[in-house]
Coordinates of C-alpha atoms in Angstrom, one line a residue:
M1 CA -5.1 -4.2 10.9
C2 CA -4.1 -1.2 9.7
R3 CA -4.3 2.1 6.8
W4 CA -2.6 3.5 3.9
L5 CA -2.5 5.4 0.7
A6 CA -0.7 6.0 -2.9
Y7 CA -1.2 8.8 -5.2
S8 CA 0.7 9.5 -8.1
G9 CA 0.3 12.2 -10.1
T10 CA 1.6 15.4 -10.1
P11 CA 4.1 16.6 -8.0
I12 CA 3.1 17.9 -4.1
L13 CA 4.0 18.5 -0.9
L14 CA 2.8 14.9 1.4
E15 CA 1.1 17.3 3.8
E16 CA -1.5 17.8 1.6
L17 CA -2.2 14.2 1.5
L18 CA -1.3 13.1 5.1
Y19 CA -3.0 15.8 7.3
K20 CA -4.7 18.2 5.6
P21 CA -7.5 16.7 4.0
A22 CA -10.7 15.9 6.6
N23 CA -10.2 12.4 7.3
S24 CA -6.5 12.1 6.2
L25 CA -4.5 9.5 7.4
I26 CA -3.1 11.5 10.1
D27 CA -6.8 11.9 11.5
Q28 CA -7.2 8.2 11.1
S29 CA -3.8 6.9 13.0
R30 CA -7.3 8.3 15.7
H31 CA -10.9 7.9 14.8
S32 CA -10.6 5.1 11.8
R33 CA -13.7 4.8 10.3
M34 CA -13.9 1.6 8.0
G35 CA -11.3 0.0 9.6
V36 CA -10.9 -3.1 12.3
E37 CA -10.0 -1.0 14.9
T38 CA -10.8 2.7 15.7
T39 CA -7.1 4.1 15.9
N40 CA -4.0 2.9 14.3
G41 CA -1.0 3.5 16.5
D42 CA 1.7 1.0 16.2
G43 CA 3.8 2.5 14.0
F44 CA 4.0 4.2 10.3
G45 CA 5.8 5.0 7.5
I46 CA 6.4 7.2 3.8
G47 CA 7.9 6.0 1.3
W48 CA 8.9 8.6 -1.9
Y49 CA 10.7 8.8 -4.9
P50 CA 12.2 12.2 -5.5
D51 CA 12.3 13.6 -8.2
E52 CA 16.0 14.8 -8.1
R53 CA 16.8 11.3 -8.3
R54 CA 15.1 10.2 -11.2
G55 CA 17.9 9.2 -14.3
P56 CA 17.6 8.0 -17.5
H57 CA 16.9 4.8 -17.1
G58 CA 14.0 5.3 -14.4
P59 CA 12.9 6.3 -11.0
G60 CA 15.9 5.6 -9.0
E61 CA 15.8 3.9 -4.8
P62 CA 12.6 5.2 -3.3
A63 CA 13.0 6.9 0.5
V64 CA 11.8 5.1 3.5
F65 CA 11.1 7.2 6.8
R66 CA 9.8 4.6 9.6
G67 CA 8.7 5.4 13.1
V68 CA 7.2 3.1 15.7
G69 CA 5.6 5.7 18.2
P70 CA 1.8 7.1 17.0
A71 CA 1.6 8.7 13.3
W72 CA -0.3 11.9 15.5
S73 CA 2.6 13.1 17.8
D74 CA 5.3 12.5 15.8
R75 CA 7.6 16.0 15.6
N76 CA 9.8 14.5 12.7
L77 CA 7.1 12.9 10.1
H78 CA 4.6 16.7 10.1
E79 CA 8.5 18.3 10.3
L80 CA 9.4 15.8 6.7
A81 CA 5.3 15.7 5.4
H82 CA 5.9 20.0 5.6
C83 CA 9.1 19.7 2.8
V84 CA 8.4 16.5 0.9
R85 CA 7.1 16.3 -2.5
S86 CA 6.9 13.9 -4.9
P87 CA 5.4 12.9 -7.6
L88 CA 5.1 9.2 -6.0
F89 CA 4.9 8.1 -3.0
V90 CA 3.4 5.6 0.0
A91 CA 2.2 5.9 3.0
H92 CA 1.0 3.6 5.8
I93 CA -0.4 3.6 9.7
R94 CA 0.4 0.0 12.1
A95 CA -1.8 -0.9 13.3
S96 CA 0.1 -4.5 14.7
T97 CA -2.2 -7.9 14.4
G98 CA 0.0 -9.7 17.0
T99 CA 4.1 -8.8 15.8
A100 CA 6.6 -6.4 17.1
V101 CA 5.9 -3.0 17.8
Q102 CA 10.0 -2.1 15.9
Q103 CA 10.8 -0.6 13.5
T104 CA 11.4 -2.9 10.8
N105 CA 8.3 -4.5 11.0
C106 CA 6.2 -1.1 10.7
H107 CA 5.3 0.0 6.2
P108 CA 6.2 0.1 3.4
F109 CA 9.4 -1.9 2.5
R110 CA 11.5 -1.8 0.1
H111 CA 13.8 -3.8 -2.0
G112 CA 15.4 -1.9 -5.3
I113 CA 13.0 0.2 -6.2
R114 CA 10.4 -1.2 -5.2
L115 CA 8.0 -0.1 -2.3
W116 CA 5.2 -2.4 -0.6
Q117 CA 2.9 -1.9 1.8
H118 CA 0.1 -3.8 3.2
N119 CA -3.5 -4.5 5.2
G120 CA -4.4 -7.6 6.2
A121 CA -3.4 -10.6 8.0
V122 CA -2.3 -13.9 7.5
N123 CA -4.3 -16.0 9.6
G124 CA -2.5 -19.1 11.1
F125 CA 0.8 -17.3 10.3
P126 CA 2.4 -18.3 13.5
E127 CA 2.0 -22.4 12.0
L128 CA 2.7 -21.3 8.3
K129 CA 6.1 -18.8 8.5
R130 CA 8.0 -21.8 8.0
D131 CA 7.0 -23.5 4.6
L132 CA 6.1 -19.3 3.8
M133 CA 10.1 -18.8 4.3
L134 CA 11.4 -21.9 3.0
A135 CA 10.5 -20.6 0.3
V136 CA 11.8 -17.6 -0.6
D137 CA 14.4 -17.8 -2.6
A138 CA 17.1 -18.2 -0.8
S139 CA 19.3 -14.8 -2.7
L140 CA 16.4 -12.7 -0.7
F141 CA 16.0 -14.3 2.4
P142 CA 18.3 -12.2 4.2
S143 CA 16.6 -9.1 3.1
I144 CA 13.6 -10.2 5.4
E145 CA 14.7 -7.7 8.6
G146 CA 11.4 -7.9 10.9
S147 CA 9.9 -10.4 11.9
T148 CA 5.6 -9.2 9.8
D149 CA 3.6 -11.7 7.4
S150 CA 4.0 -8.9 5.8
E151 CA 7.6 -9.0 4.9
V152 CA 7.6 -12.3 4.0
M153 CA 4.5 -11.9 1.6
F154 CA 6.2 -9.4 -0.1
H155 CA 10.0 -11.8 -0.1
L156 CA 7.3 -14.1 -1.7
A157 CA 6.3 -11.8 -4.3
L158 CA 9.7 -11.2 -5.7
T159 CA 10.6 -14.7 -4.8
F160 CA 7.8 -15.5 -7.4
G161 CA 8.8 -12.4 -10.3
L162 CA 7.4 -9.2 -8.9
E163 CA 9.9 -7.2 -10.3
D164 CA 9.1 -8.5 -13.8
D165 CA 5.3 -9.0 -13.4
A166 CA 3.6 -7.8 -11.0
P167 CA -0.5 -8.8 -11.2
G168 CA 1.0 -12.3 -12.0
A169 CA 3.4 -12.6 -8.7
I170 CA 0.9 -11.2 -6.5
E171 CA -1.6 -13.8 -7.7
R172 CA 1.2 -16.9 -7.4
M173 CA 2.4 -15.1 -4.2
I174 CA -2.1 -15.9 -3.1
G175 CA -1.9 -19.2 -4.8
F176 CA 1.0 -20.3 -2.8
I177 CA -0.1 -19.3 0.5
E178 CA -3.6 -20.7 0.4
A179 CA -2.2 -24.3 -1.2
T180 CA -0.3 -24.0 2.1
A181 CA -3.0 -23.6 4.2
D182 CA -4.3 -26.3 3.2
R183 CA -2.3 -27.9 3.5
H184 CA -2.4 -27.5 7.5
G185 CA -6.2 -26.7 7.9
V186 CA -6.2 -23.5 8.1
P187 CA -9.2 -22.1 7.2
D188 CA -9.2 -18.6 5.5
V189 CA -6.3 -18.1 5.7
L190 CA -5.7 -14.8 3.6
Q191 CA -7.0 -11.1 3.8
M192 CA -5.6 -8.3 2.1
T193 CA -4.7 -4.8 0.3
V194 CA -2.2 -4.4 -1.6
A195 CA 0.6 -1.9 -2.7
V196 CA 3.6 -2.2 -4.9
A197 CA 4.8 0.4 -6.6
D198 CA 8.4 0.8 -8.9
G199 CA 8.7 4.7 -9.4
D200 CA 6.9 4.7 -13.0
R201 CA 3.4 2.4 -12.2
L202 CA 1.3 2.4 -8.8
W203 CA -0.3 -1.4 -8.5
A204 CA -3.6 -2.0 -5.5
F205 CA -4.5 -5.6 -5.4
R206 CA -7.5 -6.3 -2.7
Y207 CA -8.2 -10.0 -2.5
S208 CA -9.6 -12.5 1.3
T209 CA -9.3 -16.3 0.9
E210 CA -13.3 -15.5 2.3
R211 CA -14.0 -13.0 -0.7
H212 CA -15.2 -10.5 2.6
S213 CA -11.8 -7.6 1.6
R214 CA -10.8 -4.7 3.6
S215 CA -12.5 -1.0 2.1
L216 CA -9.7 0.3 -0.4
F217 CA -11.1 2.6 -2.4
F218 CA -9.6 5.0 -6.1
S219 CA -10.2 8.0 -6.6
S220 CA -12.3 9.7 -9.7
S221 CA -10.7 10.8 -13.2
V222 CA -9.9 14.5 -12.8
H223 CA -11.4 14.9 -15.4
A224 CA -14.6 13.9 -13.9
L225 CA -14.0 15.7 -10.7
R226 CA -13.8 18.9 -12.4
A227 CA -17.2 18.2 -14.3
L228 CA -18.5 17.6 -10.9
H229 CA -17.1 20.3 -8.6
P230 CA -16.3 23.0 -11.0
D231 CA -15.2 25.4 -8.2
N232 CA -12.9 23.6 -6.1
P233 CA -9.3 25.0 -6.1
V234 CA -7.1 21.9 -5.9
L235 CA -8.4 19.8 -8.5
Q236 CA -7.6 22.6 -11.4
E237 CA -3.4 22.2 -10.0
V238 CA -3.3 18.3 -10.5
S239 CA -2.6 16.5 -14.0
E240 CA -5.2 14.5 -15.2
E241 CA -2.4 11.5 -14.8
T242 CA -2.9 11.7 -10.5
R243 CA -4.6 9.3 -8.9
I244 CA -4.7 8.7 -5.0
I245 CA -5.7 4.6 -3.0
V246 CA -6.9 4.6 -0.1
S247 CA -7.9 2.1 2.6
E248 CA -11.3 4.8 3.2
P249 CA -11.7 8.1 2.0
L250 CA -9.8 10.9 2.6
G251 CA -13.0 13.1 2.2
D252 CA -16.7 13.1 1.4
L253 CA -16.9 15.0 -1.8
P254 CA -19.0 13.9 -3.4
G255 CA -18.0 12.0 -6.7
A256 CA -14.7 11.4 -5.9
W257 CA -14.5 7.8 -4.5
N258 CA -14.6 4.5 -6.0
P259 CA -14.8 0.9 -4.1
V260 CA -12.1 -1.7 -5.5
P261 CA -14.2 -4.5 -6.5
E262 CA -13.6 -7.9 -4.6
S263 CA -10.6 -9.9 -5.7
S264 CA -8.9 -7.4 -8.7
Y265 CA -6.2 -5.6 -8.6
G266 CA -6.0 -1.4 -10.3
T267 CA -2.9 0.2 -12.1
V268 CA -1.7 3.4 -12.7
Q269 CA 0.6 4.5 -14.7
D270 CA 1.1 7.0 -17.5
G271 CA -1.9 7.2 -20.4
K272 CA -4.9 5.2 -19.4
D273 CA -4.8 3.1 -15.9
S274 CA -6.9 0.0 -15.3
L275 CA -8.5 -2.6 -13.2
H276 CA -8.5 -6.6 -14.2
T277 CA -9.9 -9.3 -11.4
L278 CA -7.3 -11.1 -9.3
H279 CA -7.2 -15.0 -10.3
P280 CA -4.6 -16.6 -7.8
R281 CA -2.7 -19.6 -9.1
L282 CA 0.0 -22.0 -8.2
P283 CA 3.5 -21.2 -9.2

């Protein structure tokens, strides 16, 4: 399994979340408190939307940096995080569930303006892989570069309409995978927390077939946190639009973190964020 975070709000340096918090993502790569594995050292990746790429018609294509070594020892990641500032970014540290440690298997995955990262697994993936991959739209099939279940899930979601309706596409992706598993007699097929971004919005999904999903948390509103912690300087610097979603909390600030409910998804966007129940369905 893996650990990940996603950020949307006031532009900040990536190091503010990757390195500086007490339980930062880099710290979690060595000492995860809530993951299946304590160590997540099978590669890493970050994807971000540079302000300078934003044009009159949208955010522009995100940048992606991925490496196959442990995040905690990668000097290039440290240098990049110290220099890059972004209003929307995702980051992922990987613990392989069996596929090779290589760049094409590291998250996040990118298609056009969309980023995707996943924690979890498709159980019985070697048995289901052929049926799942044959369902990917022919125009998207050449884009699959690696060998992970996560990348196949991404391309299935794209096939089922991710670019137009992210929640609906995820619900159809889940329904299709579970129906395929039923035909093959594979129980409890899907375990997932997923982040999807398009440069303007961020979606986070928590779901598993067995209804016992991996951990996922979202930060409280900045307004509420300021009321709870009026002397915290960081909370005075970010806008009330700022939101963080994480596999596990980055620190112990009381009132800062809320668990994402089972079988649900949240949308982070300009204005009011929202939380909804997830309803898997067939495509």
